[in-house]
Amino acid sequence: MKHLALLVSFLFTLPFLQAQAPPAITDFRLDGDARQSGADCITLTPDYQWASGSIWYKKAISLNASFEMELRVMLGCKDQEGADGMVFVFHPYAERTGYRGEGMGFAGLDPAIGIEIDTWQNEHLGDPWQDHIAILRDGSVFHGFNLAGPNRIANIEDCREHDLNIQWSADSKTLSVRIDGKLVITLQRDLVKTIFRGRDKVYWGVTSATGNYNNRQAVCFEKLDFELVEELPVLELQGQKVRELMRGEFITLDHIQFESGGSNLTPASRQELDELAKIMHEHPNMDLDIIGHTDNEGSATTNLSLSEKRSRAVAEYLKRKGISPKRMNPRGLGEKYPRSSNDTRSGRMRNRRVQLRLIEPIA
Ligand SMILES: [Ca+2]
Ligand SMILES: [Ca+2]
């Protein structure tokens, strides 16, 4: 299967259809184990255990426009012993691979829509005992939460390339998927409103993974014809903390420190807050929870008030950096939630902190 002459073509049905130059591998971000394996081909996973890879087209598209995508996919040569499958994804970021194994590189990507071609049957996920297709949401591969399917398909790990056709009608808000010309699944849903919280611009990509069992899984393309929309801001995902923040988790910025008993930010705090302000400017639809904590020196009441002042000090600083106060929710929890012992000086310093969480409010 060295010469997978696979095709991806994007046929927009809009009157202002715009032909783009043939894509190069450089039009995609490759993540994880994804490697170029031909002039226009990308192997997403090699046939070994616990591999994962993804490709993301670098420019965003709009779900307010109808489009049709045709590509060909290769799910490998091993049927009984082959795993795990591939997911065609729409996601606000163009640079991520989700969890491996049963996650197929999609698990954990949130918010997202994923069209999975699943070749390994995980009983606890509700996988039918056959290769199948389903439309998943928000990084969950559990069929109890999927939007459509799972629908059984004929064995696709047959060492052959298969046509995958994906159509989106912006008018009827219907997603239709065909494999080798046969309609295998559809979904009618307002994806912009119910999945992407009002954002119509998304990136598209293909993820894949292996687990205890494996297959070589690949996609290829020859040309793209579609209209691009303005590029979304791409985060410089340099640190684990930024990744956690973008997943909606609470983080503590180590350098946001206060003097004992005070709510003055130390100079070192400002650098991290400047970075945070930059992220918030890049993601104007995201709001910030700010939660202040103290050590146990002083009374509980004083500490509660102090923790509120500390969270407000952070909000005030970000406001000076141009972030609207409407986007920030500063609160204080006092001394109740230490993360270190209050018996040592360094422990108390670690407890005087502010936790942050970025959230996307649902309109
Ligand atoms: Ca599976
Ligand atoms: Ca199979």
Tab-separated table of N, CA, C and O in Angstrom, residues 122-214:
chain	number	residue	atom	x	y	z
A	122	ASN	N	-15.008	-1.747	21.953
A	122	ASN	CA	-14.860	-1.551	23.391
A	122	ASN	C	-16.251	-1.678	24.012
A	122	ASN	O	-17.080	-0.788	23.886
A	123	GLU	N	-16.455	-2.786	24.691
A	123	GLU	CA	-17.794	-3.074	25.215
A	123	GLU	C	-18.285	-1.974	26.149
A	123	GLU	O	-19.425	-1.545	26.090
A	124	HIS	N	-17.390	-1.479	27.002
A	124	HIS	CA	-17.826	-0.501	28.020
A	124	HIS	C	-18.203	0.850	27.416
A	124	HIS	O	-18.827	1.672	28.080
A	125	LEU	N	-17.827	1.079	26.149
A	125	LEU	CA	-18.220	2.323	25.481
A	125	LEU	C	-19.510	2.159	24.677
A	125	LEU	O	-19.975	3.108	24.053
A	126	GLY	N	-20.044	0.957	24.686
A	126	GLY	CA	-21.250	0.700	23.901
A	126	GLY	C	-20.954	0.455	22.434
A	126	GLY	O	-21.852	0.570	21.588
A	127	ASP	N	-19.699	0.110	22.096
A	127	ASP	CA	-19.365	-0.178	20.694
A	127	ASP	C	-20.096	-1.425	20.214
A	127	ASP	O	-20.046	-2.457	20.879
A	128	PRO	N	-20.766	-1.361	19.070
A	128	PRO	CA	-21.347	-2.596	18.514
A	128	PRO	C	-20.234	-3.548	18.074
A	128	PRO	O	-19.108	-3.112	17.798
A	129	TRP	N	-20.572	-4.837	18.015
A	129	TRP	CA	-19.555	-5.851	17.743
A	129	TRP	C	-19.236	-5.923	16.251
A	129	TRP	O	-19.361	-6.941	15.608
A	130	GLN	N	-18.823	-4.818	15.708
A	130	GLN	CA	-18.533	-4.740	14.265
A	130	GLN	C	-17.941	-3.345	14.038
A	130	GLN	O	-18.158	-2.438	14.845
A	131	ASP	N	-17.203	-3.175	12.933
A	131	ASP	CA	-16.746	-1.828	12.597
A	131	ASP	C	-17.978	-0.928	12.486
A	131	ASP	O	-19.017	-1.365	12.006
A	132	HIS	N	-17.830	0.307	12.932
A	132	HIS	CA	-19.024	1.161	12.969
A	132	HIS	C	-18.666	2.627	12.825
A	132	HIS	O	-17.508	3.032	12.960
A	133	ILE	N	-19.697	3.421	12.560
A	133	ILE	CA	-19.533	4.857	12.397
A	133	ILE	C	-20.523	5.545	13.330
A	133	ILE	O	-21.624	5.046	13.578
A	134	ALA	N	-20.099	6.682	13.890
A	134	ALA	CA	-20.992	7.446	14.766
A	134	ALA	C	-20.559	8.900	14.715
A	134	ALA	O	-19.442	9.218	14.301
A	135	ILE	N	-21.470	9.788	15.109
A	135	ILE	CA	-21.115	11.205	15.221
A	135	ILE	C	-21.053	11.540	16.704
A	135	ILE	O	-22.047	11.413	17.435
A	136	LEU	N	-19.859	11.907	17.133
A	136	LEU	CA	-19.557	12.116	18.545
A	136	LEU	C	-19.465	13.598	18.850
A	136	LEU	O	-19.293	14.411	17.951
A	137	ARG	N	-19.547	13.940	20.140
A	137	ARG	CA	-19.378	15.344	20.515
A	137	ARG	C	-18.389	15.482	21.676
A	137	ARG	O	-18.244	14.605	22.513
A	138	ASP	N	-17.723	16.633	21.677
A	138	ASP	CA	-16.972	17.110	22.834
A	138	ASP	C	-16.000	16.097	23.437
A	138	ASP	O	-15.862	15.986	24.655
A	139	GLY	N	-15.336	15.360	22.570
A	139	GLY	CA	-14.267	14.489	23.045
A	139	GLY	C	-14.736	13.253	23.780
A	139	GLY	O	-13.932	12.592	24.418
A	140	SER	N	-16.032	12.929	23.700
A	140	SER	CA	-16.512	11.701	24.341
A	140	SER	C	-16.691	10.618	23.293
A	140	SER	O	-17.353	10.837	22.276
A	141	VAL	N	-16.105	9.441	23.541
A	141	VAL	CA	-16.249	8.323	22.603
A	141	VAL	C	-17.263	7.297	23.125
A	141	VAL	O	-17.402	6.208	22.570
A	142	PHE	N	-17.966	7.650	24.186
A	142	PHE	CA	-18.991	6.778	24.770
A	142	PHE	C	-20.292	6.951	23.991
A	142	PHE	O	-20.774	8.078	23.826
A	143	HIS	N	-20.854	5.829	23.526
A	143	HIS	CA	-22.020	5.961	22.654
A	143	HIS	C	-23.280	6.408	23.392
A	143	HIS	O	-24.246	6.815	22.757
A	144	GLY	N	-23.258	6.357	24.719
A	144	GLY	CA	-24.385	6.909	25.471
A	144	GLY	C	-24.549	8.404	25.252
A	144	GLY	O	-25.626	8.951	25.448
A	145	PHE	N	-23.464	9.070	24.848
A	145	PHE	CA	-23.505	10.527	24.657
A	145	PHE	C	-23.432	10.927	23.188
A	145	PHE	O	-23.388	12.111	22.876
A	146	ASN	N	-23.339	9.958	22.269
A	146	ASN	CA	-23.107	10.392	20.883
A	146	ASN	C	-24.359	11.015	20.275
A	146	ASN	O	-25.475	10.893	20.803
A	147	LEU	N	-24.149	11.751	19.177
A	147	LEU	CA	-25.240	12.505	18.556
A	147	LEU	C	-25.979	11.681	17.511
A	147	LEU	O	-27.141	11.937	17.232
A	148	ALA	N	-25.283	10.724	16.923
A	148	ALA	CA	-25.909	9.856	15.919
A	148	ALA	C	-25.128	8.548	15.860
A	148	ALA	O	-23.925	8.524	16.092
A	149	GLY	N	-25.849	7.445	15.569
A	149	GLY	CA	-25.218	6.134	15.510
A	149	GLY	C	-25.184	5.497	16.896
A	149	GLY	O	-25.899	5.946	17.788
A	150	PRO	N	-24.342	4.487	17.124
A	150	PRO	CA	-23.406	3.923	16.152
A	150	PRO	C	-24.112	3.048	15.111
A	150	PRO	O	-24.993	2.285	15.454
A	151	ASN	N	-23.674	3.202	13.847
A	151	ASN	CA	-24.207	2.395	12.753
A	151	ASN	C	-23.121	1.434	12.272
A	151	ASN	O	-21.977	1.832	12.042
A	152	ARG	N	-23.513	0.174	12.131
A	152	ARG	CA	-22.543	-0.834	11.691
A	152	ARG	C	-22.181	-0.633	10.224
A	152	ARG	O	-23.036	-0.264	9.416
A	153	ILE	N	-20.922	-0.875	9.901
A	153	ILE	CA	-20.476	-0.851	8.507
A	153	ILE	C	-19.715	-2.147	8.239
A	153	ILE	O	-19.311	-2.836	9.185
A	154	ALA	N	-19.539	-2.465	6.957
A	154	ALA	CA	-18.778	-3.666	6.607
A	154	ALA	C	-17.325	-3.488	7.065
A	154	ALA	O	-16.856	-2.361	7.228
A	155	ASN	N	-16.622	-4.607	7.281
A	155	ASN	CA	-15.228	-4.513	7.705
A	155	ASN	C	-14.455	-3.534	6.825
A	155	ASN	O	-14.420	-3.666	5.611
A	156	ILE	N	-13.854	-2.553	7.462
A	156	ILE	CA	-13.133	-1.517	6.705
A	156	ILE	C	-11.615	-1.694	6.814
A	156	ILE	O	-10.850	-1.029	6.129
A	157	GLU	N	-11.175	-2.638	7.662
A	157	GLU	CA	-9.728	-2.913	7.784
A	157	GLU	C	-9.345	-3.983	6.763
A	157	GLU	O	-8.905	-5.075	7.109
A	158	ASP	N	-9.521	-3.631	5.497
A	158	ASP	CA	-9.348	-4.614	4.440
A	158	ASP	C	-8.183	-4.263	3.519
A	158	ASP	O	-8.123	-4.709	2.376
A	159	CYS	N	-7.256	-3.446	4.042
A	159	CYS	CA	-6.044	-3.126	3.285
A	159	CYS	C	-6.344	-2.282	2.038
A	159	CYS	O	-5.520	-2.224	1.131
A	160	ARG	N	-7.537	-1.678	2.021
A	160	ARG	CA	-7.883	-0.881	0.849
A	160	ARG	C	-8.205	0.548	1.261
A	160	ARG	O	-8.566	0.817	2.402
A	161	GLU	N	-8.092	1.439	0.284
A	161	GLU	CA	-8.532	2.805	0.526
A	161	GLU	C	-10.032	2.897	0.303
A	161	GLU	O	-10.585	2.180	-0.529
A	162	HIS	N	-10.673	3.771	1.090
A	162	HIS	CA	-12.122	3.944	0.975
A	162	HIS	C	-12.442	5.424	0.850
A	162	HIS	O	-11.839	6.263	1.514
A	163	ASP	N	-13.442	5.709	-0.012
A	163	ASP	CA	-13.891	7.094	-0.148
A	163	ASP	C	-14.683	7.482	1.087
A	163	ASP	O	-15.565	6.747	1.516
A	164	LEU	N	-14.361	8.649	1.620
A	164	LEU	CA	-15.139	9.202	2.730
A	164	LEU	C	-15.656	10.557	2.264
A	164	LEU	O	-14.870	11.434	1.913
A	165	ASN	N	-16.969	10.692	2.196
A	165	ASN	CA	-17.581	11.929	1.724
A	165	ASN	C	-18.387	12.543	2.862
A	165	ASN	O	-19.224	11.884	3.470
A	166	ILE	N	-18.089	13.800	3.151
A	166	ILE	CA	-18.761	14.501	4.244
A	166	ILE	C	-19.416	15.754	3.690
A	166	ILE	O	-18.747	16.581	3.068
A	167	GLN	N	-20.730	15.863	3.876
A	167	GLN	CA	-21.450	17.043	3.392
A	167	GLN	C	-22.108	17.763	4.558
A	167	GLN	O	-22.690	17.128	5.434
A	168	TRP	N	-21.997	19.083	4.531
A	168	TRP	CA	-22.668	19.914	5.524
A	168	TRP	C	-23.551	20.902	4.772
A	168	TRP	O	-23.065	21.634	3.910
A	169	SER	N	-24.847	20.891	5.073
A	169	SER	CA	-25.752	21.883	4.516
A	169	SER	C	-26.016	22.935	5.582
A	169	SER	O	-26.596	22.634	6.632
A	170	ALA	N	-25.560	24.165	5.310
A	170	ALA	CA	-25.755	25.238	6.290
A	170	ALA	C	-27.220	25.639	6.378
A	170	ALA	O	-27.673	26.134	7.408
A	171	ASP	N	-27.994	25.398	5.293
A	171	ASP	CA	-29.412	25.761	5.299
A	171	ASP	C	-30.226	24.817	6.176
A	171	ASP	O	-30.939	25.233	7.070
A	172	SER	N	-30.087	23.532	5.923
A	172	SER	CA	-30.883	22.572	6.702
A	172	SER	C	-30.129	22.098	7.942
A	172	SER	O	-30.667	21.324	8.730
A	173	LYS	N	-28.884	22.576	8.113
A	173	LYS	CA	-28.040	22.188	9.246
A	173	LYS	C	-27.963	20.661	9.370
A	173	LYS	O	-28.209	20.070	10.412
A	174	THR	N	-27.612	20.069	8.257
A	174	THR	CA	-27.532	18.607	8.216
A	174	THR	C	-26.141	18.157	7.796
A	174	THR	O	-25.577	18.659	6.822
A	175	LEU	N	-25.609	17.226	8.569
A	175	LEU	CA	-24.329	16.611	8.272
A	175	LEU	C	-24.618	15.211	7.721
A	175	LEU	O	-25.365	14.444	8.340
A	176	SER	N	-24.050	14.920	6.548
A	176	SER	CA	-24.273	13.603	5.930
A	176	SER	C	-22.925	12.982	5.618
A	176	SER	O	-22.027	13.654	5.120
A	177	VAL	N	-22.804	11.694	5.886
A	177	VAL	CA	-21.524	11.010	5.674
A	177	VAL	C	-21.743	9.788	4.799
A	177	VAL	O	-22.652	8.989	5.045
A	178	ARG	N	-20.913	9.669	3.775
A	178	ARG	CA	-20.971	8.514	2.885
A	178	ARG	C	-19.623	7.811	2.868
A	178	ARG	O	-18.587	8.468	2.861
A	179	ILE	N	-19.680	6.491	2.846
A	179	ILE	CA	-18.464	5.696	2.649
A	179	ILE	C	-18.648	4.917	1.362
A	179	ILE	O	-19.672	4.226	1.195
A	180	ASP	N	-17.689	5.054	0.453
A	180	ASP	CA	-17.757	4.411	-0.863
A	180	ASP	C	-19.108	4.658	-1.534
A	180	ASP	O	-19.712	3.757	-2.128
A	181	GLY	N	-19.606	5.877	-1.389
A	181	GLY	CA	-20.826	6.278	-2.080
A	181	GLY	C	-22.117	5.948	-1.351
A	181	GLY	O	-23.192	6.383	-1.753
A	182	LYS	N	-22.033	5.199	-0.259
A	182	LYS	CA	-23.254	4.786	0.446
A	182	LYS	C	-23.466	5.651	1.682
A	182	LYS	O	-22.535	5.836	2.489
A	183	LEU	N	-24.684	6.194	1.830
A	183	LEU	CA	-24.993	7.027	2.989
A	183	LEU	C	-24.951	6.169	4.244
A	183	LEU	O	-25.684	5.183	4.364
A	184	VAL	N	-24.079	6.521	5.197
A	184	VAL	CA	-23.936	5.678	6.396
A	184	VAL	C	-24.428	6.355	7.673
A	184	VAL	O	-24.757	5.673	8.647
A	185	ILE	N	-24.487	7.695	7.682
A	185	ILE	CA	-24.991	8.352	8.892
A	185	ILE	C	-25.334	9.806	8.569
A	185	ILE	O	-24.705	10.412	7.689
A	186	THR	N	-26.354	10.337	9.257
A	186	THR	CA	-26.691	11.750	9.109
A	186	THR	C	-27.002	12.328	10.487
A	186	THR	O	-27.337	11.598	11.420
A	187	LEU	N	-26.891	13.646	10.568
A	187	LEU	CA	-27.231	14.352	11.800
A	187	LEU	C	-27.795	15.706	11.425
A	187	LEU	O	-27.186	16.444	10.654
A	188	GLN	N	-28.981	16.019	11.949
A	188	GLN	CA	-29.499	17.362	11.753
A	188	GLN	C	-29.430	18.082	13.088
A	188	GLN	O	-30.053	17.672	14.070
A	189	ARG	N	-28.646	19.159	13.130
A	189	ARG	CA	-28.429	19.862	14.392
A	189	ARG	C	-27.747	21.200	14.121
A	189	ARG	O	-26.910	21.305	13.233
A	190	ASP	N	-28.098	22.206	14.896
A	190	ASP	CA	-27.426	23.496	14.794
A	190	ASP	C	-26.093	23.401	15.546
A	190	ASP	O	-26.032	23.630	16.751
A	191	LEU	N	-25.052	23.035	14.813
A	191	LEU	CA	-23.753	22.791	15.459
A	191	LEU	C	-23.165	24.074	16.028
A	191	LEU	O	-22.518	24.067	17.079
A	192	VAL	N	-23.377	25.188	15.315
A	192	VAL	CA	-22.799	26.459	15.772
A	192	VAL	C	-23.358	26.817	17.149
A	192	VAL	O	-22.618	27.137	18.071
A	193	LYS	N	-24.662	26.687	17.283
A	193	LYS	CA	-25.310	27.102	18.525
A	193	LYS	C	-25.128	26.080	19.644
A	193	LYS	O	-24.814	26.434	20.783
A	194	THR	N	-25.335	24.791	19.320
A	194	THR	CA	-25.409	23.810	20.400
A	194	THR	C	-24.060	23.168	20.736
A	194	THR	O	-23.921	22.584	21.795
A	195	ILE	N	-23.096	23.272	19.846
A	195	ILE	CA	-21.803	22.651	20.134
A	195	ILE	C	-20.714	23.712	20.306
A	195	ILE	O	-19.939	23.674	21.257
A	196	PHE	N	-20.674	24.681	19.379
A	196	PHE	CA	-19.548	25.620	19.399
A	196	PHE	C	-19.900	26.959	20.037
A	196	PHE	O	-19.179	27.933	19.888
A	197	ARG	N	-21.011	26.984	20.784
A	197	ARG	CA	-21.369	28.142	21.612
A	197	ARG	C	-21.376	29.443	20.825
A	197	ARG	O	-20.827	30.452	21.257
A	198	GLY	N	-21.941	29.367	19.619
A	198	GLY	CA	-22.110	30.570	18.813
A	198	GLY	C	-20.989	30.834	17.834
A	198	GLY	O	-21.117	31.693	16.975
A	199	ARG	N	-19.898	30.108	17.945
A	199	ARG	CA	-18.791	30.323	17.008
A	199	ARG	C	-18.992	29.487	15.756
A	199	ARG	O	-19.172	28.282	15.836
A	200	ASP	N	-18.932	30.123	14.591
A	200	ASP	CA	-19.103	29.349	13.359
A	200	ASP	C	-17.765	28.906	12.775
A	200	ASP	O	-17.708	28.007	11.964
A	201	LYS	N	-16.683	29.575	13.180
A	201	LYS	CA	-15.389	29.261	12.577
A	201	LYS	C	-14.719	28.122	13.341
A	201	LYS	O	-14.549	28.191	14.539
A	202	VAL	N	-14.369	27.090	12.581
A	202	VAL	CA	-13.715	25.938	13.197
A	202	VAL	C	-12.578	25.453	12.294
A	202	VAL	O	-12.532	25.781	11.112
A	203	TYR	N	-11.715	24.700	12.869
A	203	TYR	CA	-10.712	23.985	12.095
A	203	TYR	C	-11.215	22.569	11.841
A	203	TYR	O	-12.062	22.064	12.564
A	204	TRP	N	-10.677	21.944	10.804
A	204	TRP	CA	-10.985	20.531	10.595
A	204	TRP	C	-9.687	19.740	10.625
A	204	TRP	O	-8.615	20.252	10.269
A	205	GLY	N	-9.815	18.514	11.047
A	205	GLY	CA	-8.640	17.656	11.105
A	205	GLY	C	-9.053	16.202	11.143
A	205	GLY	O	-10.239	15.879	11.178
A	206	VAL	N	-8.068	15.333	11.100
A	206	VAL	CA	-8.319	13.903	11.203
A	206	VAL	C	-7.381	13.350	12.261
A	206	VAL	O	-6.172	13.617	12.227
A	207	THR	N	-7.955	12.621	13.222
A	207	THR	CA	-7.145	12.042	14.292
A	207	THR	C	-7.229	10.521	14.207
A	207	THR	O	-8.170	9.976	13.625
A	208	SER	N	-6.260	9.861	14.800
A	208	SER	CA	-6.257	8.402	14.788
A	208	SER	C	-5.360	7.906	15.912
A	208	SER	O	-4.488	8.639	16.386
A	209	ALA	N	-5.589	6.676	16.338
A	209	ALA	CA	-4.739	6.124	17.398
A	209	ALA	C	-4.775	4.609	17.379
A	209	ALA	O	-5.669	3.996	16.791
A	210	THR	N	-3.800	4.035	18.053
A	210	THR	CA	-3.777	2.588	18.304
A	210	THR	C	-3.673	2.377	19.812
A	210	THR	O	-3.391	3.318	20.563
A	211	GLY	N	-3.910	1.170	20.241
A	211	GLY	CA	-3.785	0.846	21.674
A	211	GLY	C	-2.998	-0.429	21.811
A	211	GLY	O	-1.887	-0.544	21.281
A	212	ASN	N	-3.552	-1.408	22.519
A	212	ASN	CA	-2.895	-2.711	22.623
A	212	ASN	C	-2.834	-3.389	21.263
A	212	ASN	O	-1.960	-4.194	21.001
A	213	TYR	N	-3.811	-3.085	20.427
A	213	TYR	CA	-3.806	-3.595	19.055
A	213	TYR	C	-3.632	-2.413	18.111
A	213	TYR	O	-3.790	-1.255	18.518
A	214	ASN	N	-3.290	-2.675	16.869
A	214	ASN	CA	-2.904	-1.549	16.018
A	214	ASN	C	-3.197	-1.834	14.556
A	214	ASN	O	-3.486	-2.964	14.153
